[in-house]
PDB file of C-alpha atoms in Angstrom:
ATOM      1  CA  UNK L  25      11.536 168.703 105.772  1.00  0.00           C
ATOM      2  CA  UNK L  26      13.874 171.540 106.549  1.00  0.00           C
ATOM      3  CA  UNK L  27      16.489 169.368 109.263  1.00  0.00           C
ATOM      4  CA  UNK L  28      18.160 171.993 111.717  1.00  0.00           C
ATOM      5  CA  UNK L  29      17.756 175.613 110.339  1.00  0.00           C
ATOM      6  CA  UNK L  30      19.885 178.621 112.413  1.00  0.00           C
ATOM      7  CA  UNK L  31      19.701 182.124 111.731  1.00  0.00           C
ATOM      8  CA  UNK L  32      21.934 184.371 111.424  1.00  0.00           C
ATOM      9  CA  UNK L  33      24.181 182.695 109.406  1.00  0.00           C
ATOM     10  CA  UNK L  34      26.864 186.113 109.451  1.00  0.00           C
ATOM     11  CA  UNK L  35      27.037 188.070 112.639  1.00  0.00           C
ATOM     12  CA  UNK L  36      29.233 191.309 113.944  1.00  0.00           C
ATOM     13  CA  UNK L  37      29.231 192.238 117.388  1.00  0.00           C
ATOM     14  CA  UNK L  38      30.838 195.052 119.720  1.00  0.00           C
ATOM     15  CA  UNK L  39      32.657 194.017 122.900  1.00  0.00           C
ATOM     16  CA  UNK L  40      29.791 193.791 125.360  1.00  0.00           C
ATOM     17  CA  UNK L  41      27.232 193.440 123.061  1.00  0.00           C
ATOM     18  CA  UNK L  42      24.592 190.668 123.465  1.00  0.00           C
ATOM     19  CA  UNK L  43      23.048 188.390 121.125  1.00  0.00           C
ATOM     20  CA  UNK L  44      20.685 184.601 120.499  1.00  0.00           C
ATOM     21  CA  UNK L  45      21.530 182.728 117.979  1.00  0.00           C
ATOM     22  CA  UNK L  46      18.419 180.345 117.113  1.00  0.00           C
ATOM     23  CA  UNK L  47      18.259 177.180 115.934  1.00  0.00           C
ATOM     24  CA  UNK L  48      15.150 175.031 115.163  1.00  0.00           C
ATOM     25  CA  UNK L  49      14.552 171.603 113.859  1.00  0.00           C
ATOM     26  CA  UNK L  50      11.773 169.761 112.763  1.00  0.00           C
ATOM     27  CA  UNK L  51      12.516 166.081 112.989  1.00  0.00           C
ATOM     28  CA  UNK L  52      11.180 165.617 116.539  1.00  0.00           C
ATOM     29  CA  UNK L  53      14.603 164.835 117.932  1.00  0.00           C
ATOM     30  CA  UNK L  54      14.565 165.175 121.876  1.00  0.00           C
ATOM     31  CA  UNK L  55      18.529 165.595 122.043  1.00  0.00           C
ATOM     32  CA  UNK L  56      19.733 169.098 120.381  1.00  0.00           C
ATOM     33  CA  UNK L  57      23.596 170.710 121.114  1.00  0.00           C
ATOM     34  CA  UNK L  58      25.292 173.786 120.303  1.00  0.00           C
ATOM     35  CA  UNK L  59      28.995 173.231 119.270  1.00  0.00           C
ATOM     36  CA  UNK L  60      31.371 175.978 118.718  1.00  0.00           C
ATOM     37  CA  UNK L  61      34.117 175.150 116.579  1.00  0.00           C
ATOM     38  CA  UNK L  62      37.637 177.000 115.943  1.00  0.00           C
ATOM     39  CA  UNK L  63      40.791 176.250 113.867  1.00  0.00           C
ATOM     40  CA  UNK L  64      42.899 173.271 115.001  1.00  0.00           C
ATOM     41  CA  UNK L  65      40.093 172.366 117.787  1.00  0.00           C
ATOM     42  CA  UNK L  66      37.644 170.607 116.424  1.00  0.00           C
ATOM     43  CA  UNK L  67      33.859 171.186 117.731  1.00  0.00           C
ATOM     44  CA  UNK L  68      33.665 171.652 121.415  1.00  0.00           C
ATOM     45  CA  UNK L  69      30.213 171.495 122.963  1.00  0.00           C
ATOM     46  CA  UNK L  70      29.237 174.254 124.682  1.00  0.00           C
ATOM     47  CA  UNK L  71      25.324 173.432 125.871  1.00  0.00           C
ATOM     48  CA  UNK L  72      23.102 170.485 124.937  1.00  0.00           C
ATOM     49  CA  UNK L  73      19.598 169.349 125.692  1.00  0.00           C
ATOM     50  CA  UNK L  74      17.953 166.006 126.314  1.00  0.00           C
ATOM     51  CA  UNK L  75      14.279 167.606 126.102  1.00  0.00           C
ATOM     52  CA  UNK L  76      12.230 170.152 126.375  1.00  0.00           C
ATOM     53  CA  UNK L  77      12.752 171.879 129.717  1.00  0.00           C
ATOM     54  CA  UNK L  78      15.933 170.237 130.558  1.00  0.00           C
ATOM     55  CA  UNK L  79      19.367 171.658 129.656  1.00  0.00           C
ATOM     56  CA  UNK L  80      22.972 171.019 130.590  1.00  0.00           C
ATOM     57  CA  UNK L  81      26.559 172.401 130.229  1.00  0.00           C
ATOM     58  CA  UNK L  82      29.125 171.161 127.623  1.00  0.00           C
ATOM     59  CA  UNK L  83      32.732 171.411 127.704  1.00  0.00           C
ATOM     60  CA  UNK L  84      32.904 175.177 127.161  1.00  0.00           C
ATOM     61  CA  UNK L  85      29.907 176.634 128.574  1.00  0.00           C
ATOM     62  CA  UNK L  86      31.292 180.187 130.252  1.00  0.00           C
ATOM     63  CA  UNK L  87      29.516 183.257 128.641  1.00  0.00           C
ATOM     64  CA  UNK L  88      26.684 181.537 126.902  1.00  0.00           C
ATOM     65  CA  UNK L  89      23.193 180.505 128.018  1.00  0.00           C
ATOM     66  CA  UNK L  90      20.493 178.085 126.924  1.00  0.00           C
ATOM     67  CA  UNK L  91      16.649 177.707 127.284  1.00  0.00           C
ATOM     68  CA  UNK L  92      14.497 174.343 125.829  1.00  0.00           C
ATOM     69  CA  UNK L  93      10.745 175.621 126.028  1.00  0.00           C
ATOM     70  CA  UNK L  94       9.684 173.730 123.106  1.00  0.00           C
ATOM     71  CA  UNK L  95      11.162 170.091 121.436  1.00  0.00           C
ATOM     72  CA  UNK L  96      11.972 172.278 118.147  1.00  0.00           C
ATOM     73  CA  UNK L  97      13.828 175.285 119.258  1.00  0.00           C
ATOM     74  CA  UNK L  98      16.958 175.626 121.147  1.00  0.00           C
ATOM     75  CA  UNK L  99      18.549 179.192 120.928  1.00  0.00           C
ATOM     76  CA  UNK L 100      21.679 179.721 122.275  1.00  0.00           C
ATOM     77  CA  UNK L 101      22.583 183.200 124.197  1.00  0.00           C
ATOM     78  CA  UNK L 102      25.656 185.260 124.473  1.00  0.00           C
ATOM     79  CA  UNK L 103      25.724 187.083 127.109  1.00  0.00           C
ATOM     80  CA  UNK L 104      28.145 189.658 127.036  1.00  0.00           C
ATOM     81  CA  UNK L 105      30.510 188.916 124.148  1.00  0.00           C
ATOM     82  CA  UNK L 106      33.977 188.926 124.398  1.00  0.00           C
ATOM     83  CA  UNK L 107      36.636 188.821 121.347  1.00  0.00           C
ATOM     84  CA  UNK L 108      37.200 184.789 122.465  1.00  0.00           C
ATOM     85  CA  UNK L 109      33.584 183.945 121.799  1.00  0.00           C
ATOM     86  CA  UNK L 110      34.502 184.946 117.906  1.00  0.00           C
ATOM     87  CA  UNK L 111      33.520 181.769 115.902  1.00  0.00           C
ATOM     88  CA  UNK L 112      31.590 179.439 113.687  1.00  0.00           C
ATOM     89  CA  UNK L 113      28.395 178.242 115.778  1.00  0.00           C
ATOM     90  CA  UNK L 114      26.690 174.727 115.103  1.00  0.00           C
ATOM     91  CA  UNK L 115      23.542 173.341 116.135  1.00  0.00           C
ATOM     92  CA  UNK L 116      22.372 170.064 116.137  1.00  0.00           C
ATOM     93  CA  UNK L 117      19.831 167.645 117.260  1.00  0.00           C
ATOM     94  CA  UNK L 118      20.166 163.692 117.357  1.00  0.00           C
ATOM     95  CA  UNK L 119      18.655 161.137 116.404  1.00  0.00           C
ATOM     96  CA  UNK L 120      17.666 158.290 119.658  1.00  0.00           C
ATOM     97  CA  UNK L 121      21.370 156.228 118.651  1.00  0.00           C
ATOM     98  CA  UNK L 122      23.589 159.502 118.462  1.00  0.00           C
ATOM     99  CA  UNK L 123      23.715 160.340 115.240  1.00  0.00           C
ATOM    100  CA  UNK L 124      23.566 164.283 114.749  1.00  0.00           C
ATOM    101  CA  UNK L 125      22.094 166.045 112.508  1.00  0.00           C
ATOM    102  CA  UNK L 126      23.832 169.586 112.030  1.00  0.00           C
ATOM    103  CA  UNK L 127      22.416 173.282 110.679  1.00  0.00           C
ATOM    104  CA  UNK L 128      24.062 175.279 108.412  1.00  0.00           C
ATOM    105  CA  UNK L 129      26.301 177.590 110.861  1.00  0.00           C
ATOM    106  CA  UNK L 130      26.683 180.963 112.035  1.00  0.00           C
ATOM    107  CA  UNK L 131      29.634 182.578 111.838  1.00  0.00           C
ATOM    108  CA  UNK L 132      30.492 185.409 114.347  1.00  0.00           C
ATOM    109  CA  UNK L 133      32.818 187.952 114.988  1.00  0.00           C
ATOM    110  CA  UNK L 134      33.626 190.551 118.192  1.00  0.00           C
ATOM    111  CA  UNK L 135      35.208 192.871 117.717  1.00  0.00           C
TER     112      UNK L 135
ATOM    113  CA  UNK Y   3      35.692 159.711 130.209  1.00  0.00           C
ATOM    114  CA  UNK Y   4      35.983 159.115 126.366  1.00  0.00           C
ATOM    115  CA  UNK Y   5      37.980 160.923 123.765  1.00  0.00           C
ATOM    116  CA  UNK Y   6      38.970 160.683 119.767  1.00  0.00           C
ATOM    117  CA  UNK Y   7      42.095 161.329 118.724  1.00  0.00           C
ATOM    118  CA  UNK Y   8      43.214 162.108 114.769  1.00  0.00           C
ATOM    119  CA  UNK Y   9      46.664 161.922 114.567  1.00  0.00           C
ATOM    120  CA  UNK Y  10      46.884 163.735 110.917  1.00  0.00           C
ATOM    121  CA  UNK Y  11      45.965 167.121 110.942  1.00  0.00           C
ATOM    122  CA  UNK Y  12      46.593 167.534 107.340  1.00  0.00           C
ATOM    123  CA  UNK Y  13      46.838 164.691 104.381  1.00  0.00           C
ATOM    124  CA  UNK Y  14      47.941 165.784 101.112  1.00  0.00           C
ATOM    125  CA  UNK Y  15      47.147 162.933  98.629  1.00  0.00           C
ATOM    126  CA  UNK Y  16      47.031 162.737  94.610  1.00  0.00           C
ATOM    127  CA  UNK Y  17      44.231 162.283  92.487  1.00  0.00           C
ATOM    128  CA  UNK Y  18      42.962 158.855  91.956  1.00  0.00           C
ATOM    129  CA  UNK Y  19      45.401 157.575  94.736  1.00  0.00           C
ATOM    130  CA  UNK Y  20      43.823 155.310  97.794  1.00  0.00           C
ATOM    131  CA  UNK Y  21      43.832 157.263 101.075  1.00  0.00           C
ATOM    132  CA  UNK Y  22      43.188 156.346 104.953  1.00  0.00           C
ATOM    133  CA  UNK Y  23      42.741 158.872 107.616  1.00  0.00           C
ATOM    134  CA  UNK Y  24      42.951 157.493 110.897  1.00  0.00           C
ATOM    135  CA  UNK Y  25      40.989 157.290 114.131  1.00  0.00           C
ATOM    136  CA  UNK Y  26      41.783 156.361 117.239  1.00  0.00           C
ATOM    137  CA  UNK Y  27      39.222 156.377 120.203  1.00  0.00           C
ATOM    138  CA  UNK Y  28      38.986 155.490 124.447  1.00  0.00           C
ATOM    139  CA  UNK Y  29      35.971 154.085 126.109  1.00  0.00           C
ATOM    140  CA  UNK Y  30      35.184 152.181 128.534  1.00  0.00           C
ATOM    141  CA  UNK Y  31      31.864 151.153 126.997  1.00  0.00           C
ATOM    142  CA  UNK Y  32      30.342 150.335 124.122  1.00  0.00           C
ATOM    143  CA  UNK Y  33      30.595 153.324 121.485  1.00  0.00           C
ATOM    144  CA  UNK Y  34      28.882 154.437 118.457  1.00  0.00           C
ATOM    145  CA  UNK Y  35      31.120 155.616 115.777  1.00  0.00           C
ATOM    146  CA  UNK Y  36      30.703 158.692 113.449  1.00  0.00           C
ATOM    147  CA  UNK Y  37      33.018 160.262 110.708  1.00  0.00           C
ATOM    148  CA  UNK Y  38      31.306 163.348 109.181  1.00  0.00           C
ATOM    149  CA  UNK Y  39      32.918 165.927 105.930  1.00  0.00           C
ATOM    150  CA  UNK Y  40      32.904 169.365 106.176  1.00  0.00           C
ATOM    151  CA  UNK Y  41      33.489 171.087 102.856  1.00  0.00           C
ATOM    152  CA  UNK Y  42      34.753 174.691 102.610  1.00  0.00           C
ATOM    153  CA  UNK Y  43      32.268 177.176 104.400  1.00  0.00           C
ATOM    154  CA  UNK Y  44      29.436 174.377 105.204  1.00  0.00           C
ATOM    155  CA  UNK Y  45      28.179 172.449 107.941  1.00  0.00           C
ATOM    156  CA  UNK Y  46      28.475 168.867 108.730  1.00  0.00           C
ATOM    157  CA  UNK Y  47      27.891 165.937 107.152  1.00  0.00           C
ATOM    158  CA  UNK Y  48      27.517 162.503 107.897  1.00  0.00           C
ATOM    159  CA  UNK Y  49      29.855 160.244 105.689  1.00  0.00           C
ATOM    160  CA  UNK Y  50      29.142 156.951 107.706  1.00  0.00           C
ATOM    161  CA  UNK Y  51      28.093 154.979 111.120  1.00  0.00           C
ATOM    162  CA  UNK Y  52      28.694 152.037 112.910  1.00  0.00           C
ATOM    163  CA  UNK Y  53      26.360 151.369 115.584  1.00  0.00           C
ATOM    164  CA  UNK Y  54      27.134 147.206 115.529  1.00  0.00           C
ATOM    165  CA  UNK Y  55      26.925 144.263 113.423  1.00  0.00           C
ATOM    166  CA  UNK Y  56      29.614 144.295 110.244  1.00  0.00           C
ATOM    167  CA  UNK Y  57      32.690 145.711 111.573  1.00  0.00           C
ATOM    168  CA  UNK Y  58      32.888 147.307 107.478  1.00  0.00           C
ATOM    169  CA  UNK Y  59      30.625 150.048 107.394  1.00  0.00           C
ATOM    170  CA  UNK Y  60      29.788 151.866 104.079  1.00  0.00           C
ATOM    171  CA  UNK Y  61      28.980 155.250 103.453  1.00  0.00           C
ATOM    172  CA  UNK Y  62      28.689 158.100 101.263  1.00  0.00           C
ATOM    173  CA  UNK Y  63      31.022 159.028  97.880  1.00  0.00           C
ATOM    174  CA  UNK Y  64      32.907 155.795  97.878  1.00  0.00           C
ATOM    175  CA  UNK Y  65      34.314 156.039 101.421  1.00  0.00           C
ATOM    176  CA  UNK Y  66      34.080 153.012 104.058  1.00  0.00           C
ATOM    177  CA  UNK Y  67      35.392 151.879 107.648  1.00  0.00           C
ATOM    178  CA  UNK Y  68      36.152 149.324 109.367  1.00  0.00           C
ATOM    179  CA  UNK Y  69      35.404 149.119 113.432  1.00  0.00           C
ATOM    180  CA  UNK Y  70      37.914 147.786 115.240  1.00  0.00           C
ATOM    181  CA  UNK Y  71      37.629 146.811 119.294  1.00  0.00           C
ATOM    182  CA  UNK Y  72      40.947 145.339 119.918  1.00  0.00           C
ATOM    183  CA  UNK Y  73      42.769 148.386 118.411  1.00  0.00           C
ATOM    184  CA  UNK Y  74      40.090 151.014 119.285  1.00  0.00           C
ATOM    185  CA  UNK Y  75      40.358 151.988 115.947  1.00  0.00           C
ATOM    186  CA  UNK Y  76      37.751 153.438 113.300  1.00  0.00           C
ATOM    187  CA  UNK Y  77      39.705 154.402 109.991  1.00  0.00           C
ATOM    188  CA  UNK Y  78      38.309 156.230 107.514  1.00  0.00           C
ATOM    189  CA  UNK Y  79      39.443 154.494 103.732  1.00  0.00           C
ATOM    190  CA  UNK Y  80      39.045 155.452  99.718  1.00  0.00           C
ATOM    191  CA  UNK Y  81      40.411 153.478  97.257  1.00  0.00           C
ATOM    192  CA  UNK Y  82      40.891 155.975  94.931  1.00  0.00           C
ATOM    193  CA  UNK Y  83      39.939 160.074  95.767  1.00  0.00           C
ATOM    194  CA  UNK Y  84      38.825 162.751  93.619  1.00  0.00           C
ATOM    195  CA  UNK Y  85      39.597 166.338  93.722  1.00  0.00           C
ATOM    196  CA  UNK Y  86      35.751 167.049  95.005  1.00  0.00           C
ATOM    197  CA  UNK Y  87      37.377 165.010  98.390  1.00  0.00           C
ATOM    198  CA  UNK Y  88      39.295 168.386  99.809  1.00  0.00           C
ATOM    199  CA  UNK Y  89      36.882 168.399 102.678  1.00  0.00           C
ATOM    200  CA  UNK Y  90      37.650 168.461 106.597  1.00  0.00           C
ATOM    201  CA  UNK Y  91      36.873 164.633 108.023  1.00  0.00           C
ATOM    202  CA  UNK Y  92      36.264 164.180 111.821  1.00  0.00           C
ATOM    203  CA  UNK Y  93      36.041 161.971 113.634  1.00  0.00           C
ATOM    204  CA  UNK Y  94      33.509 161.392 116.757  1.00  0.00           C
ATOM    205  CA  UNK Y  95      32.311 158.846 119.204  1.00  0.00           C
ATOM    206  CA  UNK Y  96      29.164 158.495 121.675  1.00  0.00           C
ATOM    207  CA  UNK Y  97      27.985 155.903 124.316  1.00  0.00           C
ATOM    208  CA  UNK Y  98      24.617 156.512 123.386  1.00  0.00           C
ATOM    209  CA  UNK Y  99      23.859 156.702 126.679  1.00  0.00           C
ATOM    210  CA  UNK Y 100      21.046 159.466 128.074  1.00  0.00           C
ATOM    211  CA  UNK Y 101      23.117 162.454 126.967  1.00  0.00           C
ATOM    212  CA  UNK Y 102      23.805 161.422 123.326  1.00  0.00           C
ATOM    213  CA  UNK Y 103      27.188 163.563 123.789  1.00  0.00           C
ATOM    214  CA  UNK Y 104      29.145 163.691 120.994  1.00  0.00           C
ATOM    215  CA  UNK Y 105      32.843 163.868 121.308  1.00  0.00           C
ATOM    216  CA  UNK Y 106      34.577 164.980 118.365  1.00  0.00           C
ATOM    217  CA  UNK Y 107      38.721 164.551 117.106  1.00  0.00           C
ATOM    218  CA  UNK Y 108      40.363 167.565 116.267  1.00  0.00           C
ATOM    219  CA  UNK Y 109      39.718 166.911 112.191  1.00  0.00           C
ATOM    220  CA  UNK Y 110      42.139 165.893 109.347  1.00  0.00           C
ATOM    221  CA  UNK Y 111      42.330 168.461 106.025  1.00  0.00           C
ATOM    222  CA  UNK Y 112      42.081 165.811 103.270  1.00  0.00           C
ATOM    223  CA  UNK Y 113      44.125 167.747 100.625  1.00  0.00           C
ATOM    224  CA  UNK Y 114      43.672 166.156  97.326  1.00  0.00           C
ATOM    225  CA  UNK Y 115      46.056 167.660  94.487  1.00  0.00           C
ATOM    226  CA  UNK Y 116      46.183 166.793  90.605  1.00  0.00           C
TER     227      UNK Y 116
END
């Protein structure tokens, strides 16, 4: 039982440059999130799912984009990255009560 | 709309000494309460829950909370904290309602020195 596993867990992008980051999980959960967090801010959501084909925007969704084709995977796209979107990225899914279950992290950088 | 506020960014306690970090939320409906740890360079981790019933919840390494509806209040408590407590604690609250959204504080640096 692997929880929530993301790869890459270290990225380095150019200005411009596009990217997924993917997450899976393989506790059935239908409710899975992608958080962003940076220092003194906590973890702001940027995109979460309540199922498979259905997605919705988070507090910070600009520049990103999400697709839910399956129940386990949930990648999370950047665009066209900008120096702002330079951060450690979380993914979680939840269990039916709200408690979330998080992956590992990926940190990126733009340069 | 509901929010979590931690007033303490940063709380610098000795060894063996009894901490509480505090949490403060708004609702307007019921909530489900959450503190999670993050340690240097990992993800999150859930310390403890309360969903209902005892207003004391248990959790993980020693720590516990207490619910508290009149004071919208979910502190996080240790009698007495080790070094292996420097961590990052938030704080976060859901209505359990369709979304599941979790809203998160801002986090407290639980500093512990010897």
């Amino acid at each position: 039982n692997a929880g929530v596993t993301q790869t890459p867990k270290f990225q380095v992008l150019k200005t411009g440059q596009s990217m997924t980051l993917q997450c899976a999980q393989d506790m059935n959960h239908e409710y899975m999130s992608w958080y962003r967090q940076d220092p003194g801010m906590g973890l702001r959501l940027i995109h979460y799912s309540v199922g498979a084909g259905i997605t919705d925007q988070g507090e910070v969704p600009n520049g990103y984009n999400v697709s839910r084709s399956t129940t386990e995977d949930f990648p999370l796209r950047l665009l066209s990255a900008a120096p702002s979107q330079t951060s450690v990225y979380f993914c979680a899914s939840s269990s039916p009560w709200g408690e979330q279950f998080f992956g590992p992290g990926t940190r990126l950088t733009v340069l | 709309a509901q929010s979590v506020t931690q007033l303490d960014s940063q709380v610098p306690v000795f060894e063996e000494a009894p901490v509480e970090l505090r949490c403060n939320y708004s609702s307007s409906v019921s909530v489900y309460l959450f503190w999670y740890v993050q340690y240097p360079n990992q993800g999150l981790q859930l310390l403890l829950k309360y969903l209902s019933g005892s207003t004391l919840v248990k959790g993980i390494n020693g720590f516990e909370a207490e619910f508290n509806k009149s004071q919208t209040s979910f502190h996080l408590r240790k009698p007495s904290v080790h070094i292996s407590d420097t961590a990052e604690y938030f704080c976060a609250v859901t209505d359990g309602g369709a979304t599941n959204k979790l809203i998160f504080g801002t986090g407290t640096l639980l500093a512990v020195q010897p």
